[in-house]
Amino acid sequence: MLRNARRGIVVAACLALIATSAACSDDAPSTGGGGTAAAVPGVTDTEITLGTHMPLTGPAAAGYSKIAPASKAFFDYVNANGGVNGRKIKYLIEDDGYNPANTQTVVRKLVLEDKVFAILNGLGTPTHTGVLDFLKTQKVPDLFVASGSRSWNQPEKYPTTFGYQPDYTVEGKIIADYVKKNFPGKVVCHMGQDDDFGRDSLAGVEQVLGADGVKSKQKYVTSNTNITPQIQAFKAAGCQVVISATIPAFTALSLGTAAKLGGFRPQWIPSSVGADYTTLAGLLGDGKVLLEGLIAPGYLPVSTDAANPWIQLFQKVNKEYNGNAPFDGNVVFGMNVAYLTVQSLLKAGKDLTRESLIAAVESGGFKNAAVGPYRYSKTDHSGIGGMQMGKVTAGVQAAFGPVVQTDDAAGPVTEYTEAAAPPPANGIPTA
């Protein structure tokens, strides 16, 4: 944990410098399931206990540390309005520092000591991968993982695990389709985190552009904040468009490092994972000018879209139950995950069991702030399947163009035409 905290300090120090220059084994299974609340871990007649692992410290804390508090705020809002079938939601948040070893420790604590009903929205590809088998053995619902790895969509192997956001291959295809149509003939390159995040993203990009359509392919690890060699390789290759699978700190580092290398300014198109303007502007400080023209896809309404009814709802909840925290895409993410969770719990019924919750998510049909469709079924645990491009103009990040959808196989990228559903008048989900 301490080592990751130090890495976070190093990242912050690097960004400060950039901003200045830019301004110029398995345990026995639990007995989950069963007819009465008393027999179901984490469920009583008055309470439902959920737990999560999040990077409240460490290299991924920038932005992401705001997600779980936002989810808790929405749960508190629901609790204040009667809860879920008379039960209030208790949300336990454990800091893993984006360190896989820590993740295993805190998840085992949540399951074996705290007896949570489900794990919700655990964040990170390298972190959450290490607890899949444990959660499967314990038969714990593993809902809405905060990562786009395709690993979460293996219902035969991991029947209790569900993704949430568009997987990285879907996102890679959508970005590459946009690049193919809007930057024909440009030299395209790719920067990826050295795990499933980067690999799945590149796989999607290459499905559309071909392996030869990506001239330079670079990787980074979160433990090393010196990415100058990768950016120098992009400059030497003449990259004009750089698609990146980067967390916020490394999106900011990429832009800042490029600016220091003789004004190297390709068109950056980062993954939605590392593209929230408010987070990036905070990291870059005076160097936020580098964000002008940034293009990235999104699957939720932009946090600055004050006319969007979902943003209005989440801003209200943020003000009343989240200490009026700086409102950004991470807050929107956390609140929509909580909204989806309440929808799922309601659909699971009053006689709440782990099995009924899994069946409820697999039944699909969810409508909330997501711009694209949820793909949940018995054979698909992947989550949202559509996205919309966005661009930073004059310091404002706004969506543009159609919502498009695809799969992580050979399917085409097509327009999604179904209109978004507004929230209920009181903002409380219904069954």
Short mmCIF file of C-alpha atoms in Angstrom, two decimals:
data_model
loop_
_atom_site.label_atom_id
_atom_site.label_comp_id
_atom_site.label_asym_id
_atom_site.label_seq_id
_atom_site.Cartn_x
_atom_site.Cartn_y
_atom_site.Cartn_z
CA MET A 1 0.00 0.00 0.00
CA LEU A 2 2.79 2.42 0.96
CA ARG A 3 4.66 1.65 -2.23
CA ASN A 4 1.60 2.50 -4.31
CA ALA A 5 1.06 5.70 -2.36
CA ARG A 6 4.63 6.68 -3.20
CA ARG A 7 3.96 5.92 -6.86
CA GLY A 8 0.97 8.21 -6.70
CA ILE A 9 3.21 10.96 -5.32
CA VAL A 10 5.70 10.36 -8.13
CA VAL A 11 2.92 10.62 -10.72
CA ALA A 12 1.71 13.87 -9.19
CA ALA A 13 5.25 15.27 -9.17
CA CYS A 14 5.78 14.34 -12.82
CA LEU A 15 2.49 15.98 -13.78
CA ALA A 16 3.38 19.17 -11.93
CA LEU A 17 6.59 19.41 -13.95
CA ILE A 18 4.73 18.70 -17.17
CA ALA A 19 2.08 21.31 -16.38
CA THR A 20 4.78 23.95 -15.92
CA SER A 21 6.49 23.15 -19.21
CA ALA A 22 3.22 22.75 -21.07
CA ALA A 23 2.01 26.12 -19.88
CA CYS A 24 4.93 27.31 -21.60
CA SER A 25 -6.14 -20.78 -2.91
CA ASP A 26 -9.89 -21.13 -2.29
CA ASP A 27 -11.67 -21.11 1.05
CA ALA A 28 -14.72 -23.26 1.73
CA PRO A 29 -17.77 -22.02 -0.19
CA SER A 30 -20.28 -19.90 1.62
CA THR A 31 -23.86 -21.02 1.97
CA GLY A 32 -25.21 -18.20 -0.20
CA GLY A 33 -28.79 -18.64 -1.33
CA GLY A 34 -31.70 -19.99 0.57
CA GLY A 35 -35.23 -18.97 1.28
CA THR A 36 -35.00 -16.54 4.19
CA ALA A 37 -33.01 -13.39 4.67
CA ALA A 38 -31.32 -14.88 7.73
CA ALA A 39 -29.78 -17.61 5.55
CA VAL A 40 -28.32 -15.18 3.00
CA PRO A 41 -24.95 -13.53 3.76
CA GLY A 42 -25.24 -9.77 3.87
CA VAL A 43 -29.04 -9.67 3.95
CA THR A 44 -31.27 -9.04 6.95
CA ASP A 45 -34.86 -7.87 7.19
CA THR A 46 -33.62 -4.29 7.27
CA GLU A 47 -30.27 -4.18 5.47
CA ILE A 48 -28.31 -5.29 2.39
CA THR A 49 -24.53 -5.14 2.73
CA LEU A 50 -22.42 -4.67 -0.40
CA GLY A 51 -18.66 -4.22 -0.67
CA THR A 52 -16.07 -2.98 -3.13
CA HIS A 53 -12.34 -2.58 -3.70
CA MET A 54 -11.23 0.79 -5.04
CA PRO A 55 -7.95 2.71 -5.54
CA LEU A 56 -8.47 5.42 -2.96
CA THR A 57 -4.67 5.81 -3.01
CA GLY A 58 -1.95 4.85 -5.48
CA PRO A 59 -1.36 5.44 -9.20
CA ALA A 60 -5.02 5.10 -10.22
CA ALA A 61 -6.49 7.22 -7.43
CA ALA A 62 -6.76 10.37 -9.56
CA GLY A 63 -10.44 10.56 -10.45
CA TYR A 64 -11.21 6.94 -9.61
CA SER A 65 -11.17 7.58 -5.85
CA LYS A 66 -14.40 9.54 -6.38
CA ILE A 67 -16.41 6.63 -7.81
CA ALA A 68 -17.30 4.63 -4.69
CA PRO A 69 -18.26 7.70 -2.59
CA ALA A 70 -20.59 8.74 -5.42
CA SER A 71 -22.19 5.29 -5.44
CA LYS A 72 -22.60 5.43 -1.67
CA ALA A 73 -24.21 8.85 -1.99
CA PHE A 74 -26.83 7.47 -4.38
CA PHE A 75 -27.47 4.53 -2.05
CA ASP A 76 -27.91 7.01 0.82
CA TYR A 77 -30.43 8.90 -1.33
CA VAL A 78 -32.37 5.69 -1.96
CA ASN A 79 -32.15 4.75 1.73
CA ALA A 80 -33.62 8.12 2.69
CA ASN A 81 -36.54 7.38 0.39
CA GLY A 82 -37.44 3.95 1.74
CA GLY A 83 -34.56 1.79 0.55
CA VAL A 84 -35.03 -1.35 -1.53
CA ASN A 85 -38.14 -3.25 -0.52
CA GLY A 86 -37.76 -1.84 2.99
CA ARG A 87 -34.06 -2.66 3.27
CA LYS A 88 -31.33 -0.04 3.43
CA ILE A 89 -28.10 -0.52 1.49
CA LYS A 90 -24.84 -0.54 3.46
CA TYR A 91 -21.78 -0.05 1.23
CA LEU A 92 -18.32 -1.05 2.50
CA ILE A 93 -15.45 0.54 0.59
CA GLU A 94 -11.94 -0.92 0.86
CA ASP A 95 -8.81 0.75 -0.52
CA ASP A 96 -6.55 -1.60 -2.52
CA GLY A 97 -4.22 1.09 -3.91
CA TYR A 98 -4.56 -0.51 -7.38
CA ASN A 99 -2.29 -3.29 -6.09
CA PRO A 100 -3.47 -6.85 -6.94
CA ALA A 101 -2.03 -8.31 -3.73
CA ASN A 102 -3.99 -5.79 -1.68
CA THR A 103 -7.12 -6.53 -3.70
CA GLN A 104 -7.04 -10.20 -2.72
CA THR A 105 -6.65 -9.26 0.95
CA VAL A 106 -9.49 -6.76 1.09
CA VAL A 107 -11.91 -8.85 -0.99
CA ARG A 108 -11.37 -11.86 1.27
CA LYS A 109 -12.06 -9.61 4.25
CA LEU A 110 -15.27 -8.33 2.70
CA VAL A 111 -16.51 -11.84 1.90
CA LEU A 112 -15.25 -13.90 4.85
CA GLU A 113 -15.36 -11.37 7.70
CA ASP A 114 -17.85 -8.71 6.67
CA LYS A 115 -20.13 -11.29 5.00
CA VAL A 116 -21.16 -9.01 2.13
CA PHE A 117 -24.08 -10.03 -0.06
CA ALA A 118 -22.21 -9.03 -3.22
CA ILE A 119 -19.06 -7.37 -4.47
CA LEU A 120 -19.92 -4.30 -6.50
CA ASN A 121 -17.90 -2.37 -9.07
CA GLY A 122 -14.43 -3.53 -8.02
CA LEU A 123 -12.05 -1.42 -10.05
CA GLY A 124 -9.20 -2.47 -12.29
CA THR A 125 -8.19 -5.16 -14.75
CA PRO A 126 -4.99 -6.34 -13.01
CA THR A 127 -6.58 -6.05 -9.57
CA HIS A 128 -9.94 -7.72 -10.11
CA THR A 129 -8.58 -10.56 -12.23
CA GLY A 130 -6.94 -12.04 -9.15
CA VAL A 131 -10.21 -12.45 -7.22
CA LEU A 132 -12.40 -14.02 -9.90
CA ASP A 133 -11.81 -17.62 -8.84
CA PHE A 134 -12.29 -16.81 -5.17
CA LEU A 135 -15.61 -15.05 -5.79
CA LYS A 136 -16.74 -17.91 -8.03
CA THR A 137 -15.95 -20.50 -5.35
CA GLN A 138 -17.74 -18.42 -2.71
CA LYS A 139 -20.73 -18.00 -5.06
CA VAL A 140 -20.71 -14.27 -4.45
CA PRO A 141 -22.41 -12.02 -7.02
CA ASP A 142 -19.62 -10.01 -8.64
CA LEU A 143 -21.47 -7.11 -10.15
CA PHE A 144 -20.53 -4.46 -12.67
CA VAL A 145 -16.73 -4.62 -12.56
CA ALA A 146 -15.18 -1.21 -13.18
CA SER A 147 -13.03 -2.31 -16.09
CA GLY A 148 -13.70 -3.15 -19.71
CA SER A 149 -11.77 -6.41 -19.76
CA ARG A 150 -13.47 -9.22 -21.66
CA SER A 151 -12.61 -11.50 -18.72
CA TRP A 152 -15.83 -10.47 -16.98
CA ASN A 153 -17.91 -11.87 -19.84
CA GLN A 154 -17.37 -15.58 -19.27
CA PRO A 155 -20.74 -16.77 -17.91
CA GLU A 156 -19.87 -20.45 -18.24
CA LYS A 157 -16.58 -20.06 -16.37
CA TYR A 158 -17.54 -17.21 -14.02
CA PRO A 159 -21.34 -17.33 -13.69
CA THR A 160 -21.54 -14.68 -10.95
CA THR A 161 -19.38 -12.01 -12.62
CA PHE A 162 -20.74 -9.19 -14.79
CA GLY A 163 -19.04 -6.34 -16.61
CA TYR A 164 -20.47 -2.85 -16.76
CA GLN A 165 -18.83 -0.47 -19.21
CA PRO A 166 -18.24 -1.28 -22.88
CA ASP A 167 -15.42 -3.77 -23.07
CA TYR A 168 -12.11 -2.53 -24.39
CA THR A 169 -12.40 -4.42 -27.68
CA VAL A 170 -15.81 -2.89 -28.37
CA GLU A 171 -14.35 0.51 -27.52
CA GLY A 172 -11.28 -0.10 -29.68
CA LYS A 173 -13.49 -0.96 -32.65
CA ILE A 174 -15.64 2.13 -32.15
CA ILE A 175 -12.60 4.42 -31.92
CA ALA A 176 -10.93 2.79 -34.94
CA ASP A 177 -14.14 3.06 -36.99
CA TYR A 178 -14.24 6.79 -36.20
CA VAL A 179 -10.57 7.21 -37.12
CA LYS A 180 -11.00 5.27 -40.37
CA LYS A 181 -13.87 7.53 -41.43
CA ASN A 182 -12.51 10.86 -40.19
CA PHE A 183 -8.70 10.57 -40.46
CA PRO A 184 -8.16 8.66 -43.70
CA GLY A 185 -4.52 8.26 -44.68
CA LYS A 186 -3.20 9.44 -41.31
CA VAL A 187 -0.47 7.53 -39.46
CA VAL A 188 -2.20 5.79 -36.55
CA CYS A 189 -0.40 4.53 -33.42
CA HIS A 190 -1.45 2.90 -30.14
CA MET A 191 -0.42 3.31 -26.50
CA GLY A 192 -1.65 0.62 -24.11
CA GLN A 193 -1.39 -0.41 -20.48
CA ASP A 194 0.56 -3.67 -20.33
CA ASP A 195 -2.37 -5.91 -19.35
CA ASP A 196 -5.80 -6.88 -20.71
CA PHE A 197 -6.73 -3.19 -20.89
CA GLY A 198 -4.10 -2.42 -23.49
CA ARG A 199 -4.24 -5.78 -25.27
CA ASP A 200 -8.03 -5.83 -25.66
CA SER A 201 -8.07 -2.24 -26.87
CA LEU A 202 -5.43 -2.95 -29.50
CA ALA A 203 -7.31 -6.08 -30.61
CA GLY A 204 -10.40 -3.97 -31.29
CA VAL A 205 -8.44 -1.29 -33.14
CA GLU A 206 -6.73 -3.88 -35.33
CA GLN A 207 -10.04 -5.59 -36.17
CA VAL A 208 -11.02 -2.39 -37.96
CA LEU A 209 -7.69 -0.98 -39.17
CA GLY A 210 -5.72 -4.22 -39.55
CA ALA A 211 -2.39 -4.98 -37.87
CA ASP A 212 -0.61 -2.98 -40.57
CA GLY A 213 -2.89 -0.03 -39.90
CA VAL A 214 -1.19 0.69 -36.58
CA LYS A 215 2.37 1.83 -37.22
CA SER A 216 3.78 2.02 -33.68
CA LYS A 217 2.47 0.05 -30.69
CA GLN A 218 3.80 1.09 -27.30
CA LYS A 219 3.10 -0.15 -23.75
CA TYR A 220 3.45 1.24 -20.25
CA VAL A 221 3.23 -0.08 -16.69
CA THR A 222 1.73 1.94 -13.86
CA SER A 223 4.84 1.46 -11.70
CA ASN A 224 7.01 3.48 -14.13
CA THR A 225 6.06 7.09 -14.78
CA ASN A 226 8.86 7.65 -17.30
CA ILE A 227 7.10 7.20 -20.64
CA THR A 228 9.47 9.43 -22.61
CA PRO A 229 10.84 6.45 -24.64
CA GLN A 230 7.33 5.53 -25.79
CA ILE A 231 6.46 9.09 -26.79
CA GLN A 232 9.79 9.47 -28.57
CA ALA A 233 8.99 6.30 -30.53
CA PHE A 234 5.67 7.82 -31.59
CA LYS A 235 7.36 11.00 -32.73
CA ALA A 236 9.99 9.05 -34.69
CA ALA A 237 7.24 7.01 -36.37
CA GLY A 238 5.47 10.16 -37.49
CA CYS A 239 2.29 9.31 -35.60
CA GLN A 240 -0.54 11.67 -36.47
CA VAL A 241 -3.30 9.94 -34.47
CA VAL A 242 -2.56 8.17 -31.18
CA ILE A 243 -5.24 5.90 -29.73
CA SER A 244 -4.50 5.23 -26.08
CA ALA A 245 -5.69 2.70 -23.49
CA THR A 246 -4.52 4.73 -20.50
CA ILE A 247 -5.73 5.56 -16.99
CA PRO A 248 -6.07 9.32 -16.32
CA ALA A 249 -2.58 9.85 -14.88
CA PHE A 250 -1.00 8.29 -17.95
CA THR A 251 -3.25 10.11 -20.40
CA ALA A 252 -2.04 13.34 -18.80
CA LEU A 253 1.58 12.15 -18.76
CA SER A 254 1.34 11.23 -22.46
CA LEU A 255 0.05 14.64 -23.50
CA GLY A 256 2.50 16.51 -21.31
CA THR A 257 5.52 14.44 -22.35
CA ALA A 258 4.62 14.88 -26.03
CA ALA A 259 4.41 18.65 -25.56
CA LYS A 260 7.93 18.67 -24.09
CA LEU A 261 9.33 16.82 -27.11
CA GLY A 262 9.51 19.73 -29.50
CA GLY A 263 5.79 20.33 -29.68
CA PHE A 264 4.82 16.85 -30.84
CA ARG A 265 1.03 17.23 -31.07
CA PRO A 266 -0.76 14.25 -32.65
CA GLN A 267 -4.52 13.87 -32.39
CA TRP A 268 -4.99 12.04 -29.09
CA ILE A 269 -7.99 9.69 -28.78
CA PRO A 270 -7.85 8.04 -25.35
CA SER A 271 -10.15 5.37 -23.99
CA SER A 272 -13.10 6.61 -21.97
CA VAL A 273 -11.24 5.13 -18.99
CA GLY A 274 -8.74 7.99 -19.04
CA ALA A 275 -10.56 10.81 -20.81
CA ASP A 276 -12.62 12.71 -18.24
CA TYR A 277 -11.83 16.38 -18.83
CA THR A 278 -12.22 17.54 -15.24
CA THR A 279 -9.87 14.84 -13.96
CA LEU A 280 -7.28 15.49 -16.66
CA ALA A 281 -7.44 19.27 -16.23
CA GLY A 282 -6.81 18.83 -12.52
CA LEU A 283 -3.78 16.66 -13.23
CA LEU A 284 -2.31 18.98 -15.86
CA GLY A 285 -2.96 22.29 -14.09
CA ASP A 286 -1.83 25.12 -16.34
CA GLY A 287 -1.10 22.51 -18.97
CA LYS A 288 -4.80 21.81 -19.45
CA VAL A 289 -4.54 23.75 -22.71
CA LEU A 290 -3.12 20.50 -24.09
CA LEU A 291 -6.59 18.98 -23.79
CA GLU A 292 -8.02 21.27 -26.46
CA GLY A 293 -9.26 19.12 -29.34
CA LEU A 294 -9.05 15.87 -27.37
CA ILE A 295 -11.46 13.29 -28.79
CA ALA A 296 -12.73 10.28 -26.83
CA PRO A 297 -15.77 8.01 -26.71
CA GLY A 298 -18.20 7.90 -23.80
CA TYR A 299 -21.09 5.70 -22.68
CA LEU A 300 -22.68 8.05 -20.14
CA PRO A 301 -23.82 11.66 -20.53
CA VAL A 302 -21.05 14.23 -20.14
CA SER A 303 -20.95 15.67 -16.64
CA THR A 304 -21.18 19.26 -17.94
CA ASP A 305 -24.41 18.62 -19.91
CA ALA A 306 -26.66 20.56 -17.52
CA ALA A 307 -29.71 20.00 -19.73
CA ASN A 308 -29.51 16.22 -19.40
CA PRO A 309 -32.09 14.96 -16.85
CA TRP A 310 -29.71 12.27 -15.57
CA ILE A 311 -27.02 14.86 -14.92
CA GLN A 312 -29.59 17.00 -13.11
CA LEU A 313 -30.54 14.04 -10.90
CA PHE A 314 -26.95 13.11 -10.12
CA GLN A 315 -26.02 16.73 -9.40
CA LYS A 316 -28.90 16.94 -6.91
CA VAL A 317 -27.79 13.72 -5.17
CA ASN A 318 -24.17 14.88 -5.24
CA LYS A 319 -25.06 18.13 -3.53
CA GLU A 320 -27.30 16.57 -0.87
CA TYR A 321 -25.49 13.31 -0.10
CA ASN A 322 -21.90 13.60 -1.42
CA GLY A 323 -20.79 16.86 0.18
CA ASN A 324 -21.18 18.65 -3.15
CA ALA A 325 -17.92 17.06 -4.36
CA PRO A 326 -16.45 18.43 -7.61
CA PHE A 327 -18.82 16.98 -10.21
CA ASP A 328 -17.18 15.03 -13.02
CA GLY A 329 -17.47 11.85 -15.07
CA ASN A 330 -16.30 9.71 -12.18
CA VAL A 331 -19.20 10.90 -10.04
CA VAL A 332 -21.61 10.20 -12.91
CA PHE A 333 -20.09 6.73 -13.30
CA GLY A 334 -20.44 5.92 -9.61
CA MET A 335 -24.01 7.11 -9.38
CA ASN A 336 -25.17 5.28 -12.49
CA VAL A 337 -23.59 2.05 -11.21
CA ALA A 338 -25.56 2.53 -7.99
CA TYR A 339 -28.76 3.22 -9.93
CA LEU A 340 -28.26 0.01 -11.95
CA THR A 341 -27.59 -1.89 -8.72
CA VAL A 342 -30.85 -0.69 -7.17
CA GLN A 343 -32.70 -1.68 -10.35
CA SER A 344 -31.16 -5.15 -10.11
CA LEU A 345 -31.98 -5.56 -6.41
CA LEU A 346 -35.58 -4.52 -7.00
CA LYS A 347 -35.90 -6.94 -9.90
CA ALA A 348 -34.49 -9.73 -7.70
CA GLY A 349 -37.57 -9.40 -5.47
CA LYS A 350 -38.35 -9.15 -1.77
CA ASP A 351 -37.16 -12.72 -1.07
CA LEU A 352 -33.62 -11.67 -1.90
CA THR A 353 -31.00 -14.35 -2.55
CA ARG A 354 -27.75 -14.40 -4.41
CA GLU A 355 -29.36 -16.63 -7.05
CA SER A 356 -32.29 -14.28 -7.55
CA LEU A 357 -29.90 -11.35 -7.99
CA ILE A 358 -27.88 -13.16 -10.66
CA ALA A 359 -31.12 -14.11 -12.46
CA ALA A 360 -32.32 -10.50 -12.25
CA VAL A 361 -29.21 -9.11 -13.94
CA GLU A 362 -29.32 -11.83 -16.62
CA SER A 363 -32.93 -10.89 -17.41
CA GLY A 364 -31.66 -7.59 -18.82
CA GLY A 365 -33.85 -4.77 -20.01
CA PHE A 366 -32.24 -2.04 -17.90
CA LYS A 367 -32.66 1.61 -18.82
CA ASN A 368 -30.73 4.38 -17.10
CA ALA A 369 -28.16 7.04 -17.98
CA ALA A 370 -26.18 4.76 -20.33
CA VAL A 371 -26.35 6.02 -23.92
CA GLY A 372 -26.18 2.51 -25.40
CA PRO A 373 -27.91 -0.80 -24.70
CA TYR A 374 -27.10 -3.21 -21.88
CA ARG A 375 -26.35 -6.64 -23.32
CA TYR A 376 -27.01 -8.76 -20.21
CA SER A 377 -28.45 -12.24 -20.70
CA LYS A 378 -27.71 -15.79 -19.55
CA THR A 379 -25.05 -16.02 -22.26
CA ASP A 380 -23.72 -12.44 -22.18
CA HIS A 381 -22.36 -10.74 -19.05
CA SER A 382 -20.53 -7.95 -20.87
CA GLY A 383 -22.50 -4.80 -20.00
CA ILE A 384 -23.03 -1.71 -22.16
CA GLY A 385 -22.57 -2.17 -25.91
CA GLY A 386 -22.75 1.38 -27.28
CA MET A 387 -20.81 4.64 -27.15
CA GLN A 388 -20.80 8.21 -28.48
CA MET A 389 -17.79 10.30 -29.40
CA GLY A 390 -16.96 13.48 -27.51
CA LYS A 391 -14.57 16.39 -28.00
CA VAL A 392 -13.01 19.14 -25.89
CA THR A 393 -13.66 22.57 -27.38
CA ALA A 394 -12.81 25.80 -25.57
CA GLY A 395 -12.36 23.87 -22.34
CA VAL A 396 -15.72 22.09 -22.54
CA GLN A 397 -16.12 18.37 -23.19
CA ALA A 398 -19.26 17.63 -25.19
CA ALA A 399 -20.68 14.61 -27.00
CA PHE A 400 -21.28 14.72 -30.73
CA GLY A 401 -22.50 12.47 -33.51
CA PRO A 402 -24.58 9.31 -33.24
CA VAL A 403 -24.47 6.62 -30.59
CA VAL A 404 -22.93 3.53 -32.18
CA GLN A 405 -22.78 -0.09 -31.08
CA THR A 406 -20.84 -3.23 -31.89
CA ASP A 407 -19.60 -6.48 -30.37
CA ASP A 408 -16.17 -7.80 -29.45
CA ALA A 409 -16.15 -10.21 -32.41
CA ALA A 410 -16.40 -9.49 -36.14
CA GLY A 411 -19.66 -7.56 -36.05
CA PRO A 412 -19.82 -4.15 -37.73
CA VAL A 413 -20.07 -0.80 -35.98
CA THR A 414 -23.65 0.39 -36.47
CA GLU A 415 -25.80 3.27 -35.28
CA TYR A 416 -27.95 2.74 -32.18
CA THR A 417 -31.19 4.63 -32.65
CA GLU A 418 -33.23 3.90 -29.51
CA ALA A 419 -33.91 7.06 -27.53
CA ALA A 420 -32.54 7.38 -24.01
CA ALA A 421 -35.06 6.99 -21.19
CA PRO A 422 -35.40 9.81 -18.62
CA PRO A 423 -35.16 9.08 -14.88
CA PRO A 424 -38.32 8.85 -12.76
CA ALA A 425 -39.55 12.17 -11.42
CA ASN A 426 -38.27 11.40 -7.91
CA GLY A 427 -35.05 9.80 -9.17
CA ILE A 428 -35.75 6.51 -7.42
CA PRO A 429 -35.60 3.38 -9.59
CA THR A 430 -38.66 1.14 -9.81
CA ALA A 431 -38.79 -2.64 -10.30
#
